Short mmCIF file of C-alpha atoms in Angstrom, two decimals:
data_model
loop_
_atom_site.label_atom_id
_atom_site.label_comp_id
_atom_site.label_asym_id
_atom_site.label_seq_id
_atom_site.Cartn_x
_atom_site.Cartn_y
_atom_site.Cartn_z
CA UNK T 234 18.23 -13.12 -12.87
CA UNK T 235 14.77 -14.41 -13.79
CA UNK T 236 11.75 -13.09 -11.92
CA UNK T 237 8.81 -15.16 -10.63
CA UNK T 238 6.15 -13.23 -12.56
CA UNK T 239 7.99 -13.15 -15.88
CA UNK T 240 5.50 -14.17 -18.58
CA UNK T 241 2.50 -12.83 -16.63
CA UNK T 242 0.73 -9.90 -18.30
CA UNK T 243 -1.36 -7.45 -16.29
CA UNK T 244 -3.88 -4.92 -17.61
CA UNK T 245 -4.00 -2.04 -15.13
CA UNK T 246 -7.44 -0.54 -15.59
CA UNK T 247 -7.30 1.60 -12.43
CA UNK T 248 -6.43 5.02 -11.05
CA UNK T 249 -5.29 6.44 -7.70
CA UNK T 250 -3.89 4.72 -5.72
CA UNK T 251 -4.50 1.20 -4.39
CA UNK T 252 -5.26 -0.37 -7.77
CA UNK T 253 -2.21 1.09 -9.52
CA UNK T 254 -0.04 0.07 -6.56
CA UNK T 255 -1.29 -3.50 -6.94
CA UNK T 256 -0.20 -3.54 -10.57
CA UNK T 257 3.12 -1.84 -9.81
CA UNK T 258 3.97 -4.45 -7.18
CA UNK T 259 3.31 -7.22 -9.69
CA UNK T 260 5.47 -5.38 -12.21
CA UNK T 261 8.33 -5.08 -9.73
CA UNK T 262 8.62 -8.85 -9.76
CA UNK T 263 8.49 -9.41 -13.49
CA UNK T 264 4.93 -8.97 -14.75
CA UNK T 265 4.43 -7.01 -17.97
CA UNK T 266 2.03 -4.28 -16.83
CA UNK T 267 -0.05 -2.37 -19.37
CA UNK T 268 -1.62 0.71 -17.84
CA UNK T 269 -4.81 2.05 -19.42
CA UNK T 270 -5.06 5.85 -19.13
CA UNK T 271 -7.37 8.60 -20.28
CA UNK T 272 -6.14 10.17 -23.53
CA UNK T 273 -4.50 13.55 -23.01
CA UNK T 274 -4.57 13.63 -19.21
CA UNK T 275 -3.60 10.17 -18.00
CA UNK T 276 -3.92 9.01 -14.41
CA UNK T 277 -4.94 11.88 -12.09
CA UNK T 278 -1.98 10.94 -9.86
CA UNK T 279 0.27 12.40 -12.56
CA UNK T 280 -0.82 15.85 -11.39
CA UNK T 281 -0.28 15.46 -7.64
CA UNK T 282 2.07 18.16 -6.33
CA UNK T 283 4.93 18.76 -6.10
CA UNK T 284 5.19 18.95 -9.88
CA UNK T 285 8.37 18.76 -11.90
CA UNK T 286 7.34 20.48 -15.07
CA UNK T 287 3.79 19.25 -15.63
CA UNK T 288 4.18 15.84 -13.97
CA UNK T 289 4.06 14.79 -10.34
CA UNK T 290 7.46 14.06 -8.82
CA UNK T 291 5.92 10.90 -7.32
CA UNK T 292 5.02 9.57 -10.76
CA UNK T 293 8.55 8.15 -10.95
CA UNK T 294 7.45 5.70 -8.25
CA UNK T 295 3.72 5.38 -8.98
CA UNK T 296 4.11 4.71 -12.70
CA UNK T 297 7.21 2.56 -12.82
CA UNK T 298 7.33 -0.94 -14.35
CA UNK T 299 4.43 -0.09 -16.68
CA UNK T 300 3.67 0.62 -20.32
CA UNK T 301 0.97 3.20 -21.04
CA UNK T 302 -1.87 2.85 -23.52
CA UNK T 303 -4.62 5.47 -23.79
CA UNK T 304 -8.24 4.39 -24.15
CA UNK T 305 -11.28 6.61 -23.57
CA UNK T 306 -13.85 4.27 -22.07
CA UNK T 307 -16.59 6.84 -22.67
CA UNK T 308 -16.23 6.41 -26.45
CA UNK T 309 -18.02 3.92 -28.64
CA UNK T 310 -15.70 1.06 -29.50
CA UNK T 311 -13.46 1.51 -26.43
CA UNK T 312 -14.98 -1.43 -24.58
CA UNK T 313 -14.20 -3.68 -27.54
CA UNK T 314 -10.52 -2.68 -27.38
CA UNK T 315 -10.39 -3.41 -23.63
CA UNK T 316 -12.09 -6.77 -24.09
CA UNK T 317 -9.64 -7.75 -26.81
CA UNK T 318 -6.74 -6.70 -24.60
CA UNK T 319 -8.22 -8.78 -21.76
CA UNK T 320 -8.06 -11.80 -24.05
CA UNK T 321 -4.28 -11.37 -24.23
CA UNK T 322 -3.51 -10.83 -20.53
CA UNK T 323 -3.55 -12.94 -17.39
CA UNK T 324 -4.74 -10.42 -14.81
CA UNK T 325 -6.93 -7.33 -14.97
CA UNK T 326 -6.69 -4.88 -12.08
CA UNK T 327 -9.44 -2.30 -11.82
CA UNK T 328 -10.94 0.04 -9.23
CA UNK T 329 -13.97 1.49 -10.94
CA UNK T 330 -17.21 1.14 -9.03
CA UNK T 331 -19.21 -1.96 -10.02
CA UNK T 332 -21.92 0.17 -11.60
CA UNK T 333 -19.31 1.99 -13.71
CA UNK T 334 -17.74 -1.23 -14.95
CA UNK T 335 -21.14 -2.49 -15.99
CA UNK T 336 -21.92 0.77 -17.77
CA UNK T 337 -18.64 0.67 -19.68
CA UNK T 338 -19.18 -3.01 -20.55
CA UNK T 339 -15.89 -4.18 -19.05
CA UNK T 340 -17.02 -5.98 -15.90
CA UNK T 341 -15.85 -9.46 -14.99
CA UNK T 342 -18.50 -11.30 -17.01
CA UNK T 343 -17.85 -9.08 -20.05
CA UNK T 344 -14.13 -9.81 -20.01
CA UNK T 345 -14.23 -13.50 -19.14
CA UNK T 346 -16.30 -14.02 -22.30
CA UNK T 347 -13.10 -13.13 -24.14
CA UNK T 348 -10.72 -14.96 -21.79
CA UNK T 349 -12.40 -17.88 -19.98
CA UNK T 350 -9.53 -18.22 -17.46
CA UNK T 351 -9.10 -14.51 -16.73
CA UNK T 352 -8.10 -13.28 -13.27
CA UNK T 353 -9.68 -9.97 -12.24
CA UNK T 354 -8.71 -8.07 -9.10
CA UNK T 355 -11.41 -5.51 -8.34
CA UNK T 356 -10.47 -2.91 -5.72
CA UNK T 357 -13.33 -0.71 -4.52
CA UNK T 358 -14.22 1.29 -1.42
CA UNK T 359 -16.85 -1.14 -0.10
CA UNK T 360 -16.71 -4.26 -2.29
CA UNK T 361 -18.92 -5.60 -5.06
CA UNK T 362 -21.68 -6.84 -2.73
CA UNK T 363 -23.66 -5.35 0.14
CA UNK T 364 -25.79 -2.20 0.41
CA UNK T 365 -22.80 0.13 -0.01
CA UNK T 366 -21.34 -1.57 -3.10
CA UNK T 367 -21.76 1.43 -5.40
CA UNK T 368 -20.78 4.12 -2.92
CA UNK T 369 -17.70 6.12 -3.87
CA UNK T 370 -14.83 6.21 -1.43
CA UNK T 371 -11.13 6.84 -0.99
CA UNK T 372 -8.56 5.75 1.58
CA UNK T 373 -9.62 8.18 4.30
CA UNK T 374 -13.25 7.08 3.98
CA UNK T 375 -12.19 3.44 4.30
CA UNK T 376 -9.98 4.18 7.31
CA UNK T 377 -12.87 5.80 9.12
CA UNK T 378 -15.30 3.06 8.11
CA UNK T 379 -12.98 0.25 9.28
CA UNK T 380 -12.42 1.88 12.69
CA UNK T 381 -8.77 2.87 12.28
CA UNK T 382 -9.50 6.59 12.47
CA UNK T 383 -11.75 6.14 15.53
CA UNK T 384 -8.89 4.74 17.57
CA UNK T 385 -6.22 7.16 16.30
CA UNK T 386 -5.50 10.36 18.24
CA UNK T 387 -5.27 11.49 21.86
CA UNK T 388 -7.88 10.52 24.47
CA UNK T 389 -9.10 14.11 24.88
CA UNK T 390 -8.92 15.02 21.20
CA UNK T 391 -10.83 14.27 17.98
CA UNK T 392 -10.22 11.24 15.76
CA UNK T 393 -7.08 11.71 13.67
CA UNK T 394 -5.98 10.42 10.31
CA UNK T 395 -2.74 8.47 10.14
CA UNK T 396 0.12 10.48 8.63
CA UNK T 397 -0.36 8.77 5.27
CA UNK T 398 -3.53 7.27 3.72
CA UNK T 399 -2.59 3.78 4.78
CA UNK T 400 -5.71 2.15 3.29
CA UNK T 401 -4.27 2.64 -0.19
CA UNK T 402 -0.96 1.02 0.72
CA UNK T 403 -2.36 -1.82 2.81
CA UNK T 404 -5.04 -2.63 0.23
CA UNK T 405 -2.59 -2.40 -2.66
CA UNK T 406 -0.31 -4.93 -0.99
CA UNK T 407 -3.24 -7.18 -0.02
CA UNK T 408 -4.69 -6.97 -3.54
CA UNK T 409 -1.33 -7.99 -5.04
CA UNK T 410 -1.38 -10.97 -2.65
CA UNK T 411 -4.95 -11.70 -3.76
CA UNK T 412 -3.88 -11.55 -7.41
CA UNK T 413 -1.30 -14.25 -6.77
CA UNK T 414 -3.82 -16.39 -4.88
CA UNK T 415 -6.31 -16.06 -7.74
CA UNK T 416 -3.61 -16.77 -10.32
CA UNK T 417 -2.62 -19.92 -8.44
CA UNK T 418 -6.26 -21.05 -8.24
CA UNK T 419 -6.71 -20.32 -11.95
CA UNK T 420 -3.67 -22.45 -12.74
CA UNK T 421 -5.01 -25.31 -10.59
CA UNK T 422 -8.55 -25.26 -11.96
CA UNK T 423 -8.36 -23.57 -15.35
CA UNK T 424 -11.29 -21.39 -14.29
CA UNK T 425 -11.64 -17.61 -14.24
CA UNK T 426 -11.16 -15.98 -10.86
CA UNK T 427 -12.57 -12.75 -9.41
CA UNK T 428 -10.88 -11.19 -6.34
CA UNK T 429 -13.24 -8.65 -4.74
CA UNK T 430 -11.09 -6.45 -2.46
CA UNK T 431 -12.68 -3.44 -0.71
CA UNK T 432 -10.40 -0.78 0.78
CA UNK T 433 -11.75 -1.25 4.28
CA UNK T 434 -11.42 -5.04 4.66
CA UNK T 435 -7.60 -5.34 4.69
CA UNK T 436 -7.53 -2.60 7.36
CA UNK T 437 -10.16 -4.40 9.40
CA UNK T 438 -8.16 -7.62 9.11
CA UNK T 439 -4.97 -5.81 10.08
CA UNK T 440 -6.39 -4.57 13.41
CA UNK T 441 -6.37 -7.99 15.04
CA UNK T 442 -7.54 -6.79 18.46
CA UNK T 443 -10.32 -4.47 17.34
CA UNK T 444 -13.35 -6.72 16.95
CA UNK T 445 -12.35 -9.60 19.19
CA UNK T 446 -11.68 -7.26 22.14
CA UNK T 447 -15.09 -5.69 21.67
CA UNK T 448 -16.66 -9.15 21.47
CA UNK T 449 -15.02 -10.14 24.75
CA UNK T 450 -15.53 -6.94 26.74
CA UNK T 451 -18.40 -5.06 25.11
CA UNK T 452 -16.17 -1.98 24.91
CA UNK T 453 -14.65 -0.39 21.81
CA UNK T 454 -10.94 0.40 21.91
CA UNK T 455 -10.63 4.13 22.51
CA UNK T 456 -8.02 6.65 21.43
CA UNK T 457 -4.86 6.41 23.50
CA UNK T 458 -2.46 8.61 21.58
CA UNK T 459 0.80 6.78 20.96
CA UNK T 460 0.11 4.22 23.65
CA UNK T 461 -0.96 0.65 23.01
CA UNK T 462 -4.00 -0.78 24.82
CA UNK T 463 -2.24 -4.14 25.30
CA UNK T 464 1.38 -3.13 25.96
CA UNK T 465 3.21 -0.92 28.43
CA UNK T 466 5.62 0.73 28.16
CA UNK T 467 4.85 1.51 24.52
CA UNK T 468 5.14 5.12 23.49
CA UNK T 469 7.25 7.79 21.84
CA UNK T 470 9.69 9.39 24.28
CA UNK T 471 11.63 12.62 23.84
CA UNK T 472 15.40 12.60 24.30
CA UNK T 473 17.49 15.29 25.94
CA UNK T 474 18.62 16.60 22.54
CA UNK T 475 15.02 16.94 21.27
CA UNK T 476 14.59 13.78 19.23
CA UNK T 477 11.89 11.14 19.58
CA UNK T 478 12.44 7.44 20.13
CA UNK T 479 9.99 4.53 20.03
CA UNK T 480 10.32 1.96 22.80
CA UNK T 481 7.76 -0.87 22.71
CA UNK T 482 8.47 -3.34 25.52
CA UNK T 483 6.21 -5.97 23.98
CA UNK T 484 7.40 -8.93 26.06
CA UNK T 485 8.20 -9.55 29.71
CA UNK T 486 11.83 -10.25 28.83
CA UNK T 487 12.11 -6.95 26.97
CA UNK T 488 10.74 -5.19 30.05
CA UNK T 489 13.27 -6.93 32.29
CA UNK T 490 16.12 -5.72 30.07
CA UNK T 491 14.75 -2.18 30.09
CA UNK T 492 14.52 -2.20 33.89
CA UNK T 493 18.16 -3.26 34.04
CA UNK T 494 19.30 -0.50 31.68
CA UNK T 495 17.26 2.07 33.61
CA UNK T 496 18.79 0.79 36.85
CA UNK T 497 15.30 0.81 38.34
CA UNK T 498 14.96 -2.40 40.37
CA UNK T 499 11.82 -1.08 42.08
CA UNK T 500 9.99 -1.35 38.74
CA UNK T 501 10.77 -5.06 38.52
CA UNK T 502 7.71 -5.67 40.69
CA UNK T 503 5.60 -5.17 37.55
CA UNK T 504 6.56 -8.53 36.09
CA UNK T 505 3.40 -9.13 34.07
CA UNK T 506 1.98 -7.08 31.24
CA UNK T 507 -1.27 -6.84 33.19
CA UNK T 508 0.53 -5.20 36.10
CA UNK T 509 2.32 -2.76 33.81
CA UNK T 510 -0.91 -1.77 32.12
CA UNK T 511 -2.61 -1.35 35.50
CA UNK T 512 0.24 0.97 36.58
CA UNK T 513 0.72 2.48 33.12
CA UNK T 514 0.98 6.09 34.33
CA UNK T 515 3.89 5.28 36.65
CA UNK T 516 5.64 3.01 34.15
CA UNK T 517 5.39 5.42 31.22
CA UNK T 518 6.46 8.40 33.35
CA UNK T 519 9.57 6.59 34.58
CA UNK T 520 10.58 5.53 31.06
CA UNK T 521 9.97 9.06 29.76
CA UNK T 522 12.14 10.51 32.51
CA UNK T 523 14.92 8.02 31.75
CA UNK T 524 14.89 8.79 28.02
CA UNK T 525 14.82 12.53 28.73
CA UNK T 526 18.17 12.24 30.52
CA UNK T 527 19.99 10.94 27.41
CA UNK T 528 20.84 12.12 23.90
CA UNK T 529 19.51 10.03 21.05
CA UNK T 530 22.65 8.40 19.63
CA UNK T 531 24.20 7.15 22.89
CA UNK T 532 20.77 6.09 24.15
CA UNK T 533 20.09 3.97 21.06
CA UNK T 534 23.55 2.41 21.32
CA UNK T 535 22.92 1.54 24.96
CA UNK T 536 19.49 0.07 24.29
CA UNK T 537 20.79 -1.91 21.32
CA UNK T 538 23.65 -3.35 23.38
CA UNK T 539 21.10 -4.54 25.93
CA UNK T 540 18.94 -6.21 23.29
CA UNK T 541 16.05 -3.75 23.65
CA UNK T 542 13.87 -2.93 20.65
CA UNK T 543 13.98 0.82 20.07
CA UNK T 544 14.31 3.18 17.15
CA UNK T 545 14.29 6.81 16.09
CA UNK T 546 11.36 8.69 14.56
CA UNK T 547 12.84 9.58 11.18
CA UNK T 548 11.99 12.33 8.74
CA UNK T 549 12.27 11.67 4.99
CA UNK T 550 15.70 13.32 5.07
CA UNK T 551 16.84 11.01 7.85
CA UNK T 552 15.41 7.93 6.10
CA UNK T 553 17.36 8.72 2.93
CA UNK T 554 20.59 9.30 4.92
CA UNK T 555 20.35 6.30 7.24
CA UNK T 556 23.33 3.94 6.77
CA UNK T 557 21.23 0.78 7.19
CA UNK T 558 18.69 1.90 4.58
CA UNK T 559 21.51 2.86 2.22
CA UNK T 560 23.38 -0.41 2.78
CA UNK T 561 20.30 -2.54 2.04
CA UNK T 562 19.33 -0.44 -0.95
CA UNK T 563 15.88 0.32 0.47
CA UNK T 564 16.10 3.69 -1.28
CA UNK T 565 17.52 3.82 -4.81
CA UNK T 566 18.23 6.53 -7.35
CA UNK T 567 16.47 6.24 -10.72
CA UNK T 568 16.11 8.42 -13.80
CA UNK T 569 12.75 9.26 -15.33
CA UNK T 570 12.05 9.45 -19.05
CA UNK T 571 13.53 12.97 -19.14
CA UNK T 572 16.75 12.00 -17.38
CA UNK T 573 15.74 13.60 -14.08
CA UNK T 574 17.17 11.83 -11.04
CA UNK T 575 14.79 10.67 -8.32
CA UNK T 576 15.20 8.88 -5.02
CA UNK T 577 12.48 6.24 -4.71
CA UNK T 578 11.69 3.24 -2.56
CA UNK T 579 13.08 -0.06 -3.82
CA UNK T 580 10.86 -3.15 -3.96
CA UNK T 581 10.46 -4.43 -0.41
CA UNK T 582 12.27 -7.56 0.71
CA UNK T 583 15.29 -9.50 -0.50
CA UNK T 584 15.04 -12.96 -2.02
CA UNK T 585 17.61 -15.69 -2.58
CA UNK T 586 16.52 -16.64 -6.09
CA UNK T 587 15.34 -13.41 -7.69
CA UNK T 588 15.30 -9.64 -7.37
CA UNK T 589 12.68 -6.94 -7.61
CA UNK T 590 13.09 -4.25 -10.23
CA UNK T 591 12.52 -0.51 -10.34
CA UNK T 592 12.21 -0.19 -14.11
CA UNK T 593 11.18 0.40 -16.76
CA UNK T 594 10.80 4.06 -15.81
CA UNK T 595 7.34 5.60 -15.52
CA UNK T 596 5.91 6.14 -19.02
CA UNK T 597 4.56 9.25 -20.67
CA UNK T 598 0.79 9.30 -21.24
CA UNK T 599 0.01 6.86 -24.04
CA UNK T 600 3.69 6.31 -24.81
CA UNK T 601 3.13 2.67 -25.79
CA UNK T 602 -0.36 2.86 -27.32
CA UNK T 603 0.63 1.97 -30.88
CA UNK T 604 3.16 -0.60 -29.71
CA UNK T 605 0.66 -2.44 -27.50
CA UNK T 606 -2.24 -2.36 -29.95
CA UNK T 607 -0.01 -3.75 -32.67
CA UNK T 608 1.80 -6.27 -30.45
CA UNK T 609 -1.21 -7.69 -28.61
CA UNK T 610 -4.08 -7.07 -31.02
CA UNK T 611 -2.27 -7.12 -34.35
CA UNK T 612 -3.75 -3.76 -35.39
CA UNK T 613 -2.21 -2.01 -38.36
CA UNK T 614 -1.04 1.57 -38.34
CA UNK T 615 -4.13 2.57 -40.31
CA UNK T 616 -6.44 0.85 -37.81
CA UNK T 617 -4.70 2.57 -34.89
CA UNK T 618 -4.95 5.94 -36.66
CA UNK T 619 -8.65 5.33 -37.18
CA UNK T 620 -9.11 4.70 -33.44
CA UNK T 621 -7.22 7.93 -32.71
CA UNK T 622 -9.38 9.89 -35.15
CA UNK T 623 -12.51 8.63 -33.36
CA UNK T 624 -11.06 9.56 -29.95
CA UNK T 625 -11.08 5.94 -28.75
CA UNK T 626 -7.33 5.90 -28.06
#
């Protein structure tokens, strides 16, 4: 089955984690992704524990759908190789700071001189413009800066990080979306396109209530634990057998169904969301007491039969064993270059006319250097050996 990005070539000039995720997502739907890595060591994410041998177990997911070429951008002549590669690709993904790109000589203007209709997706902590443009930053910095960390945690406790650095994932997905927008615009106009995507902006966009609520009330949303400032009941509730279940009654109709299942007609007086938020303590306590009287499996069956949105809080073990996840193929088994079996996430979504892919498997450092330099740049074996001798590749 053909894939929508077949024929699109991506140069992944990035490291941990949002930039590489952007390129991986494009590769999952057909793009030929060429990953530039540091000779000898490769992407630092290769060394994230737990290790299997000398390589991160997660590299099977982080590095898939890519070919690896090693180029040392600190060496004389390296920028010329990158520029020549840029001439042969459609999209360049990078996450070096603007100052660093300029110093290496591989910024947008440098590369578009070689490919006048190039698309560049530049992921940074704070963006290419503004007073913080050259500040370093990672996901946790962006989450704090955008306000996500401020509102995460319990009311009487300190700000808390989310359980995973979500800025990397959210920005990686948004940057892949931006790459497709820029590619479409390039195809319409024939002009080069630069997508400037800071880590914090997709998070800020994602929190749809954060700024507008402040604008309307003058108050910043405060930490409320697992509760939602706009919805009640909306929390994690513990079952009789010690599990946790999420029940977000996000609509009046959902609340009416929950009241029926709880057999609590006295709660029906709280017909509006405003009333339920005003009496949140009573509402949440009653729901918690109801959940605490039931074991997880029969409770979920009962809620599902009543058309109530609810779900378990799963561990990784439970995710991998869940029959729905297995049936949809949301988790798949793959083999790495050494034949080691890994369970990894499949590409998200199912499409009527094409499929995502989980291969090729994650490459070894520089595995495709000679192949790519010969295929794209026409370099001879002697020319490639000369670059190796000079430490460029």
